[in-house]
Short mmCIF file of C-alpha atoms in Angstrom, two decimals:
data_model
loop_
_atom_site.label_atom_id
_atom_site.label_comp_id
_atom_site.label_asym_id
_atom_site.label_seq_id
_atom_site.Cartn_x
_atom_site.Cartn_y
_atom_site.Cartn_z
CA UNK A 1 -11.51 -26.24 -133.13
CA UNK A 2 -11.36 -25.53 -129.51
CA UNK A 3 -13.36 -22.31 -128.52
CA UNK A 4 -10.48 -19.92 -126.72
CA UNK A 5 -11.68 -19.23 -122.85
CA UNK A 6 -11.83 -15.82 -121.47
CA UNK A 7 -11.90 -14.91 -117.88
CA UNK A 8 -14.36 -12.89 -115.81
CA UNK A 9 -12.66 -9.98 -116.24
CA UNK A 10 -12.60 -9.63 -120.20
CA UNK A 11 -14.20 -6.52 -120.29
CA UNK A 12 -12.01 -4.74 -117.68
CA UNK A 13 -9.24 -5.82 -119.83
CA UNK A 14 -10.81 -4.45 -123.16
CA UNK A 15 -11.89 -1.07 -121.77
CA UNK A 16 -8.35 -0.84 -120.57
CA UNK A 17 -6.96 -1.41 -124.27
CA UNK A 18 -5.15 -4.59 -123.44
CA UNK A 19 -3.65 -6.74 -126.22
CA UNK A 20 -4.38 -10.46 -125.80
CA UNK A 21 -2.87 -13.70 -126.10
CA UNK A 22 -3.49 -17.48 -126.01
CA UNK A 23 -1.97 -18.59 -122.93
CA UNK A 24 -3.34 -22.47 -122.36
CA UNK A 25 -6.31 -21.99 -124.52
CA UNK A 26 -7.18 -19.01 -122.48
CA UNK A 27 -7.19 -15.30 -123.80
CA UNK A 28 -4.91 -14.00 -121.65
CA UNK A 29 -3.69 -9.74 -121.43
CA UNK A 30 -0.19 -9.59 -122.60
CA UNK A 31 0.06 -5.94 -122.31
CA UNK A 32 -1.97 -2.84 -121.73
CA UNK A 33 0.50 -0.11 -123.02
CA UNK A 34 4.32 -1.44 -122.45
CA UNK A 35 5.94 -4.47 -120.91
CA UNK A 36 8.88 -2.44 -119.60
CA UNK A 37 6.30 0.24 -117.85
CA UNK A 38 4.27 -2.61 -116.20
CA UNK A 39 7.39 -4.55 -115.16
CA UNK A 40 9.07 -1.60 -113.63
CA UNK A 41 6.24 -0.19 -112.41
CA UNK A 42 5.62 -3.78 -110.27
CA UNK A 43 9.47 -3.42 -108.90
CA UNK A 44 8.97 0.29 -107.90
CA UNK A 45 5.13 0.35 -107.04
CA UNK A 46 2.48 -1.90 -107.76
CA UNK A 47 0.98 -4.23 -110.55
CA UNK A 48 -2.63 -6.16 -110.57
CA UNK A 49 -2.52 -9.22 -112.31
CA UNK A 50 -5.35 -11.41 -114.02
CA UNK A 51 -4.72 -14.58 -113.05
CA UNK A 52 -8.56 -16.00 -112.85
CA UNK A 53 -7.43 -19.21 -115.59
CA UNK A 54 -5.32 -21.09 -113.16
CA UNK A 55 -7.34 -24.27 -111.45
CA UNK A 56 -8.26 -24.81 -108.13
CA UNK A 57 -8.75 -27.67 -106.10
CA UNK A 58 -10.55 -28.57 -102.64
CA UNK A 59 -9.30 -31.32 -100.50
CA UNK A 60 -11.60 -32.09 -97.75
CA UNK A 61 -11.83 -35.15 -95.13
CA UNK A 62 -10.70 -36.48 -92.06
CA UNK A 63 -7.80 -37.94 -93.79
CA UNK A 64 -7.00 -34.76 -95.80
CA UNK A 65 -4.02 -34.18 -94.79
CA UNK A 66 -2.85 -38.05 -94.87
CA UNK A 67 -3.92 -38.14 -98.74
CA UNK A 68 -2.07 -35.23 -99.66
CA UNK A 69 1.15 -36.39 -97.94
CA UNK A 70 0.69 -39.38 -100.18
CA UNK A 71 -0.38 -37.27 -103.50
CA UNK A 72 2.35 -34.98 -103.47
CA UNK A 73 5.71 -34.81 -102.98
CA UNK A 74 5.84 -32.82 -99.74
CA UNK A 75 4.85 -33.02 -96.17
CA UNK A 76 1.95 -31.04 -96.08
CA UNK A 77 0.45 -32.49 -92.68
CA UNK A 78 3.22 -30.37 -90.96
CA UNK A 79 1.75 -27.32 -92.33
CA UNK A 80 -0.62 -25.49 -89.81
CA UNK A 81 -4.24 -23.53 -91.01
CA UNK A 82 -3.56 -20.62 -92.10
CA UNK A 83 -0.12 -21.28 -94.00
CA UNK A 84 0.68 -21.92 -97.46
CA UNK A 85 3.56 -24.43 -99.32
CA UNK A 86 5.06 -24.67 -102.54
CA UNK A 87 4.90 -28.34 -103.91
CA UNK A 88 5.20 -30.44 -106.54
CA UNK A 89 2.49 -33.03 -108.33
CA UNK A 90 5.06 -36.01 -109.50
CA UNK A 91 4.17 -39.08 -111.58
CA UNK A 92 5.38 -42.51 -110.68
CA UNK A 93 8.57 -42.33 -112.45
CA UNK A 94 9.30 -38.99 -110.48
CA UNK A 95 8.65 -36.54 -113.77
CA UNK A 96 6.32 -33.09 -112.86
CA UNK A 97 2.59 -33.13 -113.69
CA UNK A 98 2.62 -30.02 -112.06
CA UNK A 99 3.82 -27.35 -109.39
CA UNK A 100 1.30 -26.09 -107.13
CA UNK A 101 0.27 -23.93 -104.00
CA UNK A 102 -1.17 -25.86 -101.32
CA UNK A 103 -3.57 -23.73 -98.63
CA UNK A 104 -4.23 -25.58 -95.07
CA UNK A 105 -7.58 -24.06 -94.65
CA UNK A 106 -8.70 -26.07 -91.78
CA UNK A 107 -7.46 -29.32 -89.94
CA UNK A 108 -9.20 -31.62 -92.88
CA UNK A 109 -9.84 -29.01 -95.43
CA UNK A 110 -7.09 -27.34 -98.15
CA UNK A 111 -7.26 -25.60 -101.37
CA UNK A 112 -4.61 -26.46 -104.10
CA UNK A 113 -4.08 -24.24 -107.15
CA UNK A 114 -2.26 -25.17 -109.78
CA UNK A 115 -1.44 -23.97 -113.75
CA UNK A 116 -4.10 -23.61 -115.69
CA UNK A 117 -2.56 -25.73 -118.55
CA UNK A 118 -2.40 -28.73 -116.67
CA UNK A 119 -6.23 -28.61 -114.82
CA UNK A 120 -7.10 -31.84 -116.84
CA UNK A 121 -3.85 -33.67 -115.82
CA UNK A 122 -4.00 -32.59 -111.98
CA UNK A 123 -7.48 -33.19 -111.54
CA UNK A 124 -6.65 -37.29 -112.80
CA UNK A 125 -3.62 -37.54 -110.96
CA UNK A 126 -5.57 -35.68 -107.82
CA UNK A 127 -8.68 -37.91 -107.95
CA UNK A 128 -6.75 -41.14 -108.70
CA UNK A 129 -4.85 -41.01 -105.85
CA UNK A 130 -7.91 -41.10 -103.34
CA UNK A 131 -7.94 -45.00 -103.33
CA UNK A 132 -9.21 -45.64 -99.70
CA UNK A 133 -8.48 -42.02 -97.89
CA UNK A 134 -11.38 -40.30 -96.42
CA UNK A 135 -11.42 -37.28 -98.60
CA UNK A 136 -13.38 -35.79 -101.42
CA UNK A 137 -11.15 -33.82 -104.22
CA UNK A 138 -13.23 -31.35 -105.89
CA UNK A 139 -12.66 -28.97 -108.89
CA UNK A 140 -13.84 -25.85 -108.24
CA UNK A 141 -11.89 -23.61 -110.53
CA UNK A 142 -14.98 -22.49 -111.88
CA UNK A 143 -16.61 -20.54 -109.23
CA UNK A 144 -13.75 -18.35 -108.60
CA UNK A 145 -11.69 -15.73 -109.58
CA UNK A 146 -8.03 -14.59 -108.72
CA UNK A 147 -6.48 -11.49 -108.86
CA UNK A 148 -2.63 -10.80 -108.11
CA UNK A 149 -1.41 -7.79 -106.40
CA UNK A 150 2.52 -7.29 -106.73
CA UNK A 151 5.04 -4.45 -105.56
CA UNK A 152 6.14 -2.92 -102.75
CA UNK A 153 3.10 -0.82 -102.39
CA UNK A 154 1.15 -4.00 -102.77
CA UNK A 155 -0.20 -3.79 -98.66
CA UNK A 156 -0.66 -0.13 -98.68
CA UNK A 157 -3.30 -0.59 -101.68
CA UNK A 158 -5.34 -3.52 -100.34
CA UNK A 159 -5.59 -1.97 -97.03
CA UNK A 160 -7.06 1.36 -98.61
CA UNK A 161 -9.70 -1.04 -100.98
CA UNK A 162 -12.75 0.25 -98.60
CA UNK A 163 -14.97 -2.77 -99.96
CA UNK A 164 -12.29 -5.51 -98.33
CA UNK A 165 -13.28 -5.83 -94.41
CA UNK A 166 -12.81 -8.03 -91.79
CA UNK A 167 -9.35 -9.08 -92.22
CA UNK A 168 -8.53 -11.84 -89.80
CA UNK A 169 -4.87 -10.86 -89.30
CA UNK A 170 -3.64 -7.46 -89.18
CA UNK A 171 -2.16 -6.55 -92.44
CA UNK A 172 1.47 -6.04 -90.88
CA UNK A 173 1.28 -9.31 -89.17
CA UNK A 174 0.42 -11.10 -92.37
CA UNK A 175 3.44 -12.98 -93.25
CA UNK A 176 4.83 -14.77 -96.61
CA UNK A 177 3.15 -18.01 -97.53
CA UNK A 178 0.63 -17.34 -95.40
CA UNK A 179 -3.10 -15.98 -95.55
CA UNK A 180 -5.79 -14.48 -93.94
CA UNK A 181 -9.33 -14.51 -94.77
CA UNK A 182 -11.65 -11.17 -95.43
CA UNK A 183 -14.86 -10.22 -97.33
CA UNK A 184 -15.53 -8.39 -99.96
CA UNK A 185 -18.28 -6.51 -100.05
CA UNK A 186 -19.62 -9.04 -97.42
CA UNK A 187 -19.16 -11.99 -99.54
CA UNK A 188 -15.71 -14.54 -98.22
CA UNK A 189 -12.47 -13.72 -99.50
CA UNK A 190 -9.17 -15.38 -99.71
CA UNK A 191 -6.37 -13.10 -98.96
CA UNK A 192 -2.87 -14.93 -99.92
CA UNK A 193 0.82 -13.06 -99.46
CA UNK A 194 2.16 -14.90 -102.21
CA UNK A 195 2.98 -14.16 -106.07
CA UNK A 196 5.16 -15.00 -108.67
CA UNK A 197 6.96 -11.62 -109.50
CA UNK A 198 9.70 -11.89 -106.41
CA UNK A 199 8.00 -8.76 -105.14
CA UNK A 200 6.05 -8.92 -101.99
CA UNK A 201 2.34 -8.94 -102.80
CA UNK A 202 -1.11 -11.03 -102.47
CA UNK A 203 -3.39 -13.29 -104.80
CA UNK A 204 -6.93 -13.04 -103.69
CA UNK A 205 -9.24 -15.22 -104.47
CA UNK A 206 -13.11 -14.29 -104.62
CA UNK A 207 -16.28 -15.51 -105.87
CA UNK A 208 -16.10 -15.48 -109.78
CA UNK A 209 -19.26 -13.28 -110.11
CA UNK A 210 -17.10 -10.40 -107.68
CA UNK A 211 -14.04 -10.40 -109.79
CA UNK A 212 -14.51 -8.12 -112.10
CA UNK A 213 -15.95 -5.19 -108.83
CA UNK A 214 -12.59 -6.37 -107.10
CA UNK A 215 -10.69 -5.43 -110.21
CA UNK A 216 -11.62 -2.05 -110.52
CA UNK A 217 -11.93 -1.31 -106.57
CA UNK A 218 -8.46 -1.75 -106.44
CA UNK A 219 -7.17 -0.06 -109.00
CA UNK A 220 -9.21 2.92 -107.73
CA UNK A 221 -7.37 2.62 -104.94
CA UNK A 222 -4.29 2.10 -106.21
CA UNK A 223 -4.21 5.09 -108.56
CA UNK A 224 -2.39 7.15 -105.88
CA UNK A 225 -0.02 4.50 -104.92
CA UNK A 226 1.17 4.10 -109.35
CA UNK A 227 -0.77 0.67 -109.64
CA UNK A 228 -0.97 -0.30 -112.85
CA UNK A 229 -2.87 -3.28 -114.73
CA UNK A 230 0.08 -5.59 -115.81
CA UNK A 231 0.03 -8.22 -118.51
CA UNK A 232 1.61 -11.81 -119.37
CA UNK A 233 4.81 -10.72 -120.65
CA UNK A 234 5.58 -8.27 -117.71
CA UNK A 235 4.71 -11.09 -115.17
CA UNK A 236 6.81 -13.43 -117.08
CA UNK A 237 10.26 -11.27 -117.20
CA UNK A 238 9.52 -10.25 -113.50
CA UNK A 239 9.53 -14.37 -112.42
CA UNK A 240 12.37 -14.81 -114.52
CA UNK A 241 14.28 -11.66 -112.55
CA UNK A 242 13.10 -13.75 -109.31
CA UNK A 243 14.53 -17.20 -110.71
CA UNK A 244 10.66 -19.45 -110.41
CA UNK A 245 10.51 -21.89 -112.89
CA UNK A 246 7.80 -22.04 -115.67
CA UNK A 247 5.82 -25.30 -116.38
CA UNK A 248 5.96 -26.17 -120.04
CA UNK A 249 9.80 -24.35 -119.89
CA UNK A 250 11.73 -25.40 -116.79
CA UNK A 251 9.31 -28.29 -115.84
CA UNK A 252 7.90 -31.17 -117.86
CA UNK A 253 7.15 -34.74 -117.39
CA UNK A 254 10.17 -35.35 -118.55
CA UNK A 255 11.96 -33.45 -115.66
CA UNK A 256 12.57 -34.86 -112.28
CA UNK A 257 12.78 -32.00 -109.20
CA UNK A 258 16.77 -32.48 -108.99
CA UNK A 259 17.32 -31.46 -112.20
CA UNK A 260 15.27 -28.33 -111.46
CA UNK A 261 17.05 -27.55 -108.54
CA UNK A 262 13.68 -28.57 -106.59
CA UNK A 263 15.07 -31.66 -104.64
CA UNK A 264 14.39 -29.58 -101.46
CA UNK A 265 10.45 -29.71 -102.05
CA UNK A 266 10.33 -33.73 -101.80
CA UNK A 267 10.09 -35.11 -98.45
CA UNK A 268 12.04 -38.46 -99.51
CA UNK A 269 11.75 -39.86 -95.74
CA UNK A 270 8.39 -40.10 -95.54
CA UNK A 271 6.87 -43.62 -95.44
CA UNK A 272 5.45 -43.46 -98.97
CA UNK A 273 4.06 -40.93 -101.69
CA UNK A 274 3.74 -40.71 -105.37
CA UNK A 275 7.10 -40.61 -107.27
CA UNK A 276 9.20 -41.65 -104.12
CA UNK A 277 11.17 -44.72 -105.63
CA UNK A 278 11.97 -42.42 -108.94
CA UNK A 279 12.99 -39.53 -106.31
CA UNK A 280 14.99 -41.60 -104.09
CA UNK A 281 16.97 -43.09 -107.30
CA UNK A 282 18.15 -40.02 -108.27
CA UNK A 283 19.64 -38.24 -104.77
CA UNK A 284 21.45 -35.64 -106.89
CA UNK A 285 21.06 -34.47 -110.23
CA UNK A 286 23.03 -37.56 -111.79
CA UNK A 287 20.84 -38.16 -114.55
CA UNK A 288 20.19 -36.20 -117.51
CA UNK A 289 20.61 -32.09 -117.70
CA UNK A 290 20.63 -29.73 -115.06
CA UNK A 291 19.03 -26.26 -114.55
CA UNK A 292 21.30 -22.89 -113.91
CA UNK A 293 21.51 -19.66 -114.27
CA UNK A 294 23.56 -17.65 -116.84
CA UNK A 295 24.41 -14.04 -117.50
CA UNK A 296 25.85 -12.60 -120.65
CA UNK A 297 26.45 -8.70 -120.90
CA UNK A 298 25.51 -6.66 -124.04
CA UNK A 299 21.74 -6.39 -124.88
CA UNK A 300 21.22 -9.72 -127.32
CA UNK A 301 19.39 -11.73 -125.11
CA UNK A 302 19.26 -15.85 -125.58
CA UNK A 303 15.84 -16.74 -126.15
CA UNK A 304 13.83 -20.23 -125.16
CA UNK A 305 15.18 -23.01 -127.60
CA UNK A 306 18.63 -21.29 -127.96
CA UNK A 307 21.38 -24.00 -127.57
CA UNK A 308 24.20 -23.33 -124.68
CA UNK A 309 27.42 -24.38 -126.73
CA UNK A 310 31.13 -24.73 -125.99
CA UNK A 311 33.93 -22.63 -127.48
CA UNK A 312 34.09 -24.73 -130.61
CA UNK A 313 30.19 -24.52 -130.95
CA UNK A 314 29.03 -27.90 -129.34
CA UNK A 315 25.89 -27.43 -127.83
CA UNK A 316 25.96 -28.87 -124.38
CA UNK A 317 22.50 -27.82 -123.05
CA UNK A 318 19.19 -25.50 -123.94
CA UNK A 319 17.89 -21.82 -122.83
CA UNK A 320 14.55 -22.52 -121.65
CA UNK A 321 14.18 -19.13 -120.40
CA UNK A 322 16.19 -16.25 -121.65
CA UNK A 323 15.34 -12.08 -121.91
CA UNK A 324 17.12 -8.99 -121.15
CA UNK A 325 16.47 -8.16 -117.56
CA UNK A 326 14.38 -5.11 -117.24
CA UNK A 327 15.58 -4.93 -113.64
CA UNK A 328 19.47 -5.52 -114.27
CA UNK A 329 20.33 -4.36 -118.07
CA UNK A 330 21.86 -7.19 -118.99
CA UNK A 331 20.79 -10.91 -120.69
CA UNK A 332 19.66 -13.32 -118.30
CA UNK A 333 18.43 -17.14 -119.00
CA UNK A 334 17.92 -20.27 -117.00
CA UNK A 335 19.01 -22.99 -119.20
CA UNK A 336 19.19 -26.97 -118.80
CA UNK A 337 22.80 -27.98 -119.33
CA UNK A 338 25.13 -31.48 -119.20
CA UNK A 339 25.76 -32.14 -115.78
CA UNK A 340 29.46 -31.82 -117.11
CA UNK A 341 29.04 -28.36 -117.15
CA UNK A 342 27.20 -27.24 -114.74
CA UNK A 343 29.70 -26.09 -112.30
CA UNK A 344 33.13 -25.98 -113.46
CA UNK A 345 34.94 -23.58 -115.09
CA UNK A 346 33.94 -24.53 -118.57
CA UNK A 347 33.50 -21.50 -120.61
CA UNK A 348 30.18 -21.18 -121.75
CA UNK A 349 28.04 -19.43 -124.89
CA UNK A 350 24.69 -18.35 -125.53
CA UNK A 351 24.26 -19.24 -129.35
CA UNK A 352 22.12 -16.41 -130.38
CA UNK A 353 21.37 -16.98 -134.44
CA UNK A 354 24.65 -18.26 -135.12
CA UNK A 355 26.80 -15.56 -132.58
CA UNK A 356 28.58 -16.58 -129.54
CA UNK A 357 27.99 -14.50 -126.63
CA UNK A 358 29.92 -15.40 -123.64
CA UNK A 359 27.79 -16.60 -120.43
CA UNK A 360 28.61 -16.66 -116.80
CA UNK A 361 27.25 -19.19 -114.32
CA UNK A 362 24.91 -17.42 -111.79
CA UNK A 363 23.10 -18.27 -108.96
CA UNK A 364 19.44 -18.23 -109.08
CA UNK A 365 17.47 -15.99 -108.57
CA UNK A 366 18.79 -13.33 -110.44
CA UNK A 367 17.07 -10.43 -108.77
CA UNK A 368 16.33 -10.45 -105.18
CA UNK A 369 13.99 -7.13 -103.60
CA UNK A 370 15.09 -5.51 -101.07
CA UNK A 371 13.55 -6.52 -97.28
#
């Protein structure tokens, strides 16, 4: 049996009472006290988020930026240092190994971090894909932690953390999908506006032996702001609110990026990359079921596995992701559903043990913050 993996910061998390999980074959926090406090206190304040299991990736060489044009489905040679991209890790018949960040750190040098669940699988697909490109890949998910920041208040709390100095852009210049870089008690660190909570906020990324200092720095300094330590189940109802997609529920290998409603992240005119014939193939979401949003009102919520049926109870698709919004007060699920159905006026049902709730068709995402 397969020793679970704990993160740096496994003591912060016990001394704060949190309740743990296996998330990947990690011990991940779930909670620390209540998943509605920590996911409201994330859309009116702040949350800090453990997120030290996910992998990361360095992509150095002069042809850097060539390869990963090639590896993945977008154009990431258009993307100037200091920016970030969403993107998406496809195998040759165009299904998701994975969805990942990509960081231009330099002309010939990025960062990629993907799930942690899939390090094994986008390591391969990474180094295999190197053929005759002058580039190194190197898994370095080891030597680092990552910490997310998330709320409103997310700024105001970094930029009161004495220990983090030397910010290379000015923290109201600092723009989404974009970072800056900073120390930490004089040691490099990686400061990222990005997140997966539809808030704004920042993932920084530090030396793995610093983590755990970080951690409690900032919630020192967030204790007059209302930061609180938030746990898996808050962070997964806030991405839901914001509509991102979970691998393992809304992409597989079995799912192409038009069926997620991701055909805008491949790049299908560039000369050649992995997954291009598959992609081009399938222009529009022809084949197989489609992602959307649904809405039911009431407070039974459809749940992940729940089948989407008709009026006379035939199923015609699958909740992969279903709760009741925090944020909104009613159910709210992203489900996969026959292409039939997907956008006419069919009536809809959330089969939830055997009762028919009625479901509207929304557009993703179902929460947007305000600017």
């Amino acid at each position: 049996m397969t020793e679970p993996r704990y993160t740096p910061l496994r003591k912060n998390h016990e001394a704060l009472g949190a309740s743990f999980t296996d998330f990947g074959g990690w011990q991940m926090p779930v909670r620390y006290t209540s998943d509605l406090a920590e996911h409201h206190a994330v859309r009116a304040a702040a949350g800090i988020f453990d997120i030290s299991h996910m992998a990361e990736f360095t992509v150095r060489g002069a042809a850097a930026a060539e390869y990963l044009d090639y590896a993945l489905a977008g154009r990431l040679s258009a993307m100037s240092a200091g920016k970030a991209k969403y993107s998406l890790l496809l195998a040759e018949d165009g299904g998701i190994i994975d969805d990942v960040i990509v960081y231009r750190l330099d002309d010939a040098d990025f960062l990629i971090i993907s799930n942690a669940g899939n390090r094994d699988a986008v390591r391969e697909a990474l180094r295999e894909r190197v053929d005759a490109f002058d580039v190194e890949v190197e898994d370095v998910s080891d030597d680092f932690g990552l910490i997310a920041v998330q709320g409103p208040v997310s700024e105001a709390i970094l930029a009161a953390t004495e220990a983090i100095e030397d910010v290379t852009v000015p923290w109201a210049e600092q723009k989404y999908y974009a970072w800056a870089r900073a120390t930490y008690n004089g040691k490099p660190l990686l400061l990222a506006r990005t997140g997966y909570t539809g808030e704004d906020g920042f993932e920084l990324l530090v030396d793995a032996a610093d983590v755990a200092a970080l951690w409690d720095d900032i919630l020192t300094a967030g204790a007059a702001h209302g930061l609180v330590p938030a746990g898996l189940a808050a962070r997964d109802s806030l991405r839901l609110e914001a509509g991102m997609p979970l691998y393992g529920n809304e992409l597989s290998r079995d799912i192409r990026p038009a069926q997620a409603g991701l055909g805008r992240v491949v790049v299908t005119d560039k000369e050649r990359f992995v997954g291009k014939d598959a992609s081009a193939s399938v222009p529009e979401p022809a084949e197989g079921r489609v992602l959307i949003g649904l809405t039911a009102e009431g407070r039974r919520a459809g749940r992940a596995g729940y089948p989407v049926v008709l009026e006379d109870g035939t199923a015609v698709g699958e909740i992969t992701s279903g709760a009741l919004s925090p944020t909104l007060g009613h159910p709210i699920a992203m489900a996969y559903v026959d292409p039939s159905v997907a956008e006419d006026g069919t009536a809809l049902f959330l089969d939830v043990r055997g009762t028919k709730i009625p479901a509207t068709r929304t557009a993703l995402p179902f929460y947007r913050r305000k600017k």
